[in-house]
Amino acid sequence: MAEKIVIFGGTFDPVHIGHIEVAQAAAENIGAKKVVLVPARRSPHKQQRPVASDKDRIAMLKLAVMDKNLFQISPIELNRAEPSYTIDTIRHFKQQFGEGCELFWLIGADMLESLPKWHKIDELMSECNICVMNRGGFEKPDFNRLTSSLNIENIKKLRKNTIETPKINISSTEIRQRLMTGGDVSGLTCPAVLNYIQKHNLYSFDHQLSKNEEF
Ligand code: ATP
């Protein structure tokens, strides 16, 4: 039987408990023994740059999964020129893991609306399974809204590939905002990641000011 591999792309700025918990639940649901976390250099779907550097985001991911064998981290998108497209990442993993593997690309429900605009979406959907997960704090995925932008077969596929995952209402934005204003973020990301953030003074008001000066 084909090996099932979950690929989870994101900015991970920073990685939080929601990312890890839903990815674990999705892998269990799918029957995959491997989840590859793929930090994005810059999301074509978000205008803002990541606040933390590539090096810091990778370091935090490593800390978040250090005791979890399920996870691997791939720098593929960080090493590629911008803009970086999901279809290229999927083709890279097909080559790396072999054509026989079955790839599952996870997205949170908040990403569904932008999905039809993803580069070469029809090819992407024929080369991997896009799996939509519920996301705490967001509405349930509404596939009817895609009827004018995606073909009916692909909408059917997305419906079929919806994965029930725990609803965890945490976002990286909330963590960054709380840190900027000196708020408490315990319980939103793991202690090792939090230590790293504090040690490197990431996301503080001063850090954001000096980042803005770079542009
Ligand atoms: P930001 O607040 O900076 O936009 P984020 O919390 O959405 O960040 P990303 O790294 O941008 O995190 O997300 C990567 C992927 O993980 C996206 O598909 C997103 O929908 C999904 N995701 C993030 N947080 C959750 C969550 N709590 N539950 C389910 N999916 C999530």
Tab-separated table of C-alpha atoms and ligand atoms in Angstrom:
chain	number	residue	atom	x	y	z
A	1	MET	CA	0.000	0.000	0.000
A	2	ALA	CA	1.203	3.544	-0.780
A	3	GLU	CA	2.896	5.340	2.090
A	4	LYS	CA	0.758	8.255	3.276
A	5	ILE	CA	2.651	11.416	4.098
A	6	VAL	CA	1.176	14.593	5.538
A	7	ILE	CA	2.692	17.901	4.463
A	8	PHE	CA	1.903	20.945	6.575
A	9	GLY	CA	2.999	24.318	5.241
A	10	GLY	CA	2.799	27.545	7.183
A	11	THR	CA	4.584	30.650	8.273
A	12	PHE	CA	4.988	29.253	11.794
A	13	ASP	CA	5.758	32.733	13.093
A	14	PRO	CA	5.830	31.309	15.738
A	15	VAL	CA	4.706	27.666	15.714
A	16	HIS	CA	1.967	27.151	18.310
A	17	ILE	CA	0.037	24.392	20.075
A	18	GLY	CA	-2.750	24.579	17.459
A	19	HIS	CA	-0.343	23.692	14.632
A	20	ILE	CA	1.073	20.671	16.414
A	21	GLU	CA	-2.194	19.301	17.826
A	22	VAL	CA	-4.173	19.532	14.592
A	23	ALA	CA	-1.320	18.060	12.538
A	24	GLN	CA	-1.079	15.112	14.939
A	25	ALA	CA	-4.831	14.548	14.838
A	26	ALA	CA	-4.900	14.823	11.042
A	27	ALA	CA	-2.070	12.310	10.649
A	28	GLU	CA	-3.893	9.850	12.890
A	29	ASN	CA	-7.098	10.355	10.945
A	30	ILE	CA	-5.365	9.871	7.592
A	31	GLY	CA	-3.247	6.936	8.793
A	32	ALA	CA	0.051	8.694	8.076
A	33	LYS	CA	3.214	7.981	10.029
A	34	LYS	CA	5.041	11.077	8.857
A	35	VAL	CA	4.234	14.793	8.969
A	36	VAL	CA	6.589	17.161	7.167
A	37	LEU	CA	6.437	20.744	8.410
A	38	VAL	CA	7.308	23.203	5.668
A	39	PRO	CA	8.013	26.744	6.837
A	40	ALA	CA	7.185	29.239	4.104
A	41	ARG	CA	9.668	31.822	3.004
A	42	ARG	CA	6.840	34.161	2.274
A	43	SER	CA	3.274	33.111	1.727
A	44	PRO	CA	1.919	34.121	-1.695
A	45	HIS	CA	-1.416	34.384	0.190
A	46	LYS	CA	-0.236	36.830	2.821
A	47	GLN	CA	1.181	40.247	2.098
A	48	GLN	CA	3.226	40.535	5.252
A	49	ARG	CA	6.689	39.115	5.660
A	50	PRO	CA	7.322	36.772	8.543
A	51	VAL	CA	8.406	38.769	11.586
A	52	ALA	CA	10.965	36.214	12.804
A	53	SER	CA	13.896	35.195	10.606
A	54	ASP	CA	13.987	31.871	8.748
A	55	LYS	CA	16.634	30.659	11.187
A	56	ASP	CA	14.515	31.503	14.231
A	57	ARG	CA	11.353	29.954	12.772
A	58	ILE	CA	13.223	26.722	12.001
A	59	ALA	CA	14.783	26.704	15.476
A	60	MET	CA	11.356	27.112	17.090
A	61	LEU	CA	9.882	24.317	14.949
A	62	LYS	CA	12.719	22.007	16.003
A	63	LEU	CA	12.027	22.765	19.663
A	64	ALA	CA	8.281	22.238	19.234
A	65	VAL	CA	8.705	18.718	17.821
A	66	MET	CA	11.939	17.595	19.492
A	67	ASP	CA	10.201	14.772	21.397
A	68	LYS	CA	7.806	13.806	18.583
A	69	ASN	CA	9.033	11.243	16.053
A	70	LEU	CA	6.051	11.843	13.814
A	71	PHE	CA	7.462	15.149	12.588
A	72	GLN	CA	10.154	16.201	10.143
A	73	ILE	CA	11.019	19.752	9.116
A	74	SER	CA	11.872	20.663	5.540
A	75	PRO	CA	13.637	23.909	4.575
A	76	ILE	CA	12.713	23.408	0.883
A	77	GLU	CA	10.649	26.595	0.595
A	78	LEU	CA	13.195	28.674	2.478
A	79	ASN	CA	15.896	27.634	0.036
A	80	ARG	CA	13.881	28.489	-3.065
A	81	ALA	CA	13.555	31.861	-4.773
A	82	GLU	CA	10.332	33.813	-4.206
A	83	PRO	CA	7.526	33.417	-4.917
A	84	SER	CA	7.301	29.874	-3.690
A	85	TYR	CA	4.384	27.747	-4.888
A	86	THR	CA	2.794	24.724	-3.229
A	87	ILE	CA	2.782	22.783	-6.509
A	88	ASP	CA	6.599	22.999	-6.669
A	89	THR	CA	6.848	21.800	-3.077
A	90	ILE	CA	4.543	18.847	-3.775
A	91	ARG	CA	6.604	17.890	-6.848
A	92	HIS	CA	9.771	18.099	-4.763
A	93	PHE	CA	8.339	15.686	-2.171
A	94	LYS	CA	7.044	13.313	-4.879
A	95	GLN	CA	10.597	13.085	-6.099
A	96	GLN	CA	12.063	12.779	-2.611
A	97	PHE	CA	9.633	10.150	-1.298
A	98	GLY	CA	8.918	8.371	-4.593
A	99	GLU	CA	5.949	8.476	-6.959
A	100	GLY	CA	4.326	5.635	-4.993
A	101	CYS	CA	3.661	7.782	-1.934
A	102	GLU	CA	0.371	9.549	-1.332
A	103	LEU	CA	0.673	13.160	-0.217
A	104	PHE	CA	-1.829	15.033	1.950
A	105	TRP	CA	-1.474	18.809	2.157
A	106	LEU	CA	-3.181	20.289	5.224
A	107	ILE	CA	-4.886	23.659	5.343
A	108	GLY	CA	-6.949	25.316	8.052
A	109	ALA	CA	-10.528	26.330	7.250
A	110	ASP	CA	-9.431	29.983	7.123
A	111	MET	CA	-7.367	29.255	3.990
A	112	LEU	CA	-10.222	27.682	2.010
A	113	GLU	CA	-11.471	30.867	0.415
A	114	SER	CA	-8.066	31.704	-1.080
A	115	LEU	CA	-7.464	28.138	-2.329
A	116	PRO	CA	-8.907	28.624	-5.867
A	117	LYS	CA	-6.273	31.340	-6.434
A	118	TRP	CA	-3.369	29.055	-5.613
A	119	HIS	CA	-0.927	28.616	-8.486
A	120	LYS	CA	-1.996	25.808	-10.896
A	121	ILE	CA	-4.726	24.735	-8.492
A	122	ASP	CA	-6.187	22.040	-10.803
A	123	GLU	CA	-2.792	20.366	-11.254
A	124	LEU	CA	-2.104	20.693	-7.538
A	125	MET	CA	-5.384	18.998	-6.667
A	126	SER	CA	-4.680	16.121	-9.015
A	127	GLU	CA	-1.168	15.597	-7.609
A	128	CYS	CA	-2.027	15.624	-3.891
A	129	ASN	CA	-4.953	15.496	-1.497
A	130	ILE	CA	-5.748	18.917	-0.095
A	131	CYS	CA	-7.256	18.331	3.341
A	132	VAL	CA	-9.223	21.070	5.069
A	133	MET	CA	-9.243	21.120	8.868
A	134	ASN	CA	-11.648	22.879	11.181
A	135	ARG	CA	-10.139	25.846	12.896
A	136	GLY	CA	-11.250	27.163	16.278
A	137	GLY	CA	-12.353	30.791	16.014
A	138	PHE	CA	-13.301	30.406	12.330
A	139	GLU	CA	-16.486	29.244	10.622
A	140	LYS	CA	-16.831	25.678	9.408
A	141	PRO	CA	-15.549	25.262	5.833
A	142	ASP	CA	-18.284	26.391	3.427
A	143	PHE	CA	-17.671	24.637	0.100
A	144	ASN	CA	-20.704	26.210	-1.569
A	145	ARG	CA	-18.782	29.470	-1.727
A	146	LEU	CA	-16.292	27.868	-4.121
A	147	THR	CA	-18.753	26.943	-6.859
A	148	SER	CA	-17.855	29.913	-9.053
A	149	SER	CA	-14.085	29.477	-8.661
A	150	LEU	CA	-13.389	25.733	-8.547
A	151	ASN	CA	-14.686	22.864	-10.660
A	152	ILE	CA	-17.292	20.552	-9.210
A	153	GLU	CA	-14.993	17.499	-9.060
A	154	ASN	CA	-12.465	19.416	-7.009
A	155	ILE	CA	-15.150	20.698	-4.655
A	156	LYS	CA	-16.305	17.102	-4.158
A	157	LYS	CA	-12.736	16.067	-3.387
A	158	LEU	CA	-12.353	18.834	-0.828
A	159	ARG	CA	-15.596	17.872	0.895
A	160	LYS	CA	-14.460	14.253	1.030
A	161	ASN	CA	-11.047	15.232	2.376
A	162	THR	CA	-12.328	17.393	5.218
A	163	ILE	CA	-10.677	16.238	8.421
A	164	GLU	CA	-12.172	16.456	11.868
A	165	THR	CA	-9.480	17.919	14.093
A	166	PRO	CA	-9.714	19.479	17.540
A	167	LYS	CA	-10.824	23.104	17.443
A	168	ILE	CA	-8.010	25.069	19.007
A	169	ASN	CA	-8.502	28.783	18.982
A	170	ILE	CA	-4.853	29.891	18.833
A	171	SER	CA	-3.082	31.880	16.136
A	172	SER	CA	0.468	33.145	15.669
A	173	THR	CA	-0.981	36.652	15.327
A	174	GLU	CA	-2.457	36.443	18.801
A	175	ILE	CA	0.866	35.258	20.240
A	176	ARG	CA	2.787	38.062	18.510
A	177	GLN	CA	0.278	40.660	19.652
A	178	ARG	CA	0.336	39.476	23.245
A	179	LEU	CA	4.141	39.469	23.258
A	180	MET	CA	4.247	42.980	21.826
A	181	THR	CA	2.128	44.246	24.666
A	182	GLY	CA	3.789	42.179	27.399
A	183	GLY	CA	0.831	39.767	27.697
A	184	ASP	CA	0.874	36.152	28.847
A	185	VAL	CA	1.338	33.508	26.151
A	186	SER	CA	1.801	30.443	28.339
A	187	GLY	CA	-0.283	27.561	27.060
A	188	LEU	CA	-0.338	28.953	23.504
A	189	THR	CA	3.021	27.533	22.485
A	190	CYS	CA	5.252	24.963	24.159
A	191	PRO	CA	7.607	26.046	26.975
A	192	ALA	CA	10.774	25.385	24.931
A	193	VAL	CA	9.531	27.682	22.145
A	194	LEU	CA	8.547	30.300	24.672
A	195	ASN	CA	12.030	30.161	26.228
A	196	TYR	CA	13.562	30.616	22.785
A	197	ILE	CA	11.332	33.608	22.066
A	198	GLN	CA	12.300	35.227	25.356
A	199	LYS	CA	15.995	34.450	25.031
A	200	HIS	CA	16.147	35.947	21.529
A	201	ASN	CA	13.764	38.778	22.310
A	202	LEU	CA	11.523	37.888	19.352
A	203	TYR	CA	8.246	39.697	18.728
A	204	SER	CA	8.888	42.354	21.347
A	205	PHE	CA	8.101	45.949	20.524
A	206	ASP	CA	11.855	46.704	20.047
A	207	HIS	CA	12.335	43.707	17.769
A	208	GLN	CA	9.447	44.771	15.531
A	209	LEU	CA	10.790	48.319	15.325
A	210	SER	CA	14.228	47.169	14.190
A	211	LYS	CA	12.648	44.751	11.640
A	212	ASN	CA	10.632	47.589	10.121
A	213	GLU	CA	13.780	49.643	9.700
A	214	GLU	CA	15.188	46.896	7.448
A	215	PHE	CA	12.554	47.600	4.771
B	1	ATP	P1	-0.993	34.047	11.530
B	1	ATP	O1	-1.855	34.332	12.726
B	1	ATP	O2	0.366	34.703	11.546
B	1	ATP	O3	-1.732	34.247	10.222
B	1	ATP	P2	-1.475	31.183	11.807
B	1	ATP	O4	-1.724	30.953	13.255
B	1	ATP	O5	-2.650	31.196	10.888
B	1	ATP	O6	-0.591	32.503	11.595
B	1	ATP	P3	0.191	29.812	9.916
B	1	ATP	O7	1.588	29.362	10.151
B	1	ATP	O8	-0.013	30.943	9.002
B	1	ATP	O9	-0.434	30.106	11.380
B	1	ATP	O10	-0.715	28.591	9.506
B	1	ATP	C1	-0.276	27.490	8.765
B	1	ATP	C2	-1.452	26.588	8.495
B	1	ATP	O11	-1.972	26.109	9.733
B	1	ATP	C3	-2.633	27.262	7.773
B	1	ATP	O12	-3.201	26.330	6.882
B	1	ATP	C4	-3.606	27.566	8.910
B	1	ATP	O13	-4.938	27.606	8.459
B	1	ATP	C5	-3.360	26.375	9.825
B	1	ATP	N1	-3.629	26.669	11.231
B	1	ATP	C6	-2.986	27.555	11.999
B	1	ATP	N2	-3.482	27.547	13.246
B	1	ATP	C7	-4.469	26.624	13.268
B	1	ATP	C8	-5.384	26.156	14.290
B	1	ATP	N3	-5.391	26.672	15.510
B	1	ATP	N4	-6.267	25.178	13.941
B	1	ATP	C9	-6.280	24.667	12.673
B	1	ATP	N5	-5.442	25.069	11.685
B	1	ATP	C10	-4.563	26.043	11.975
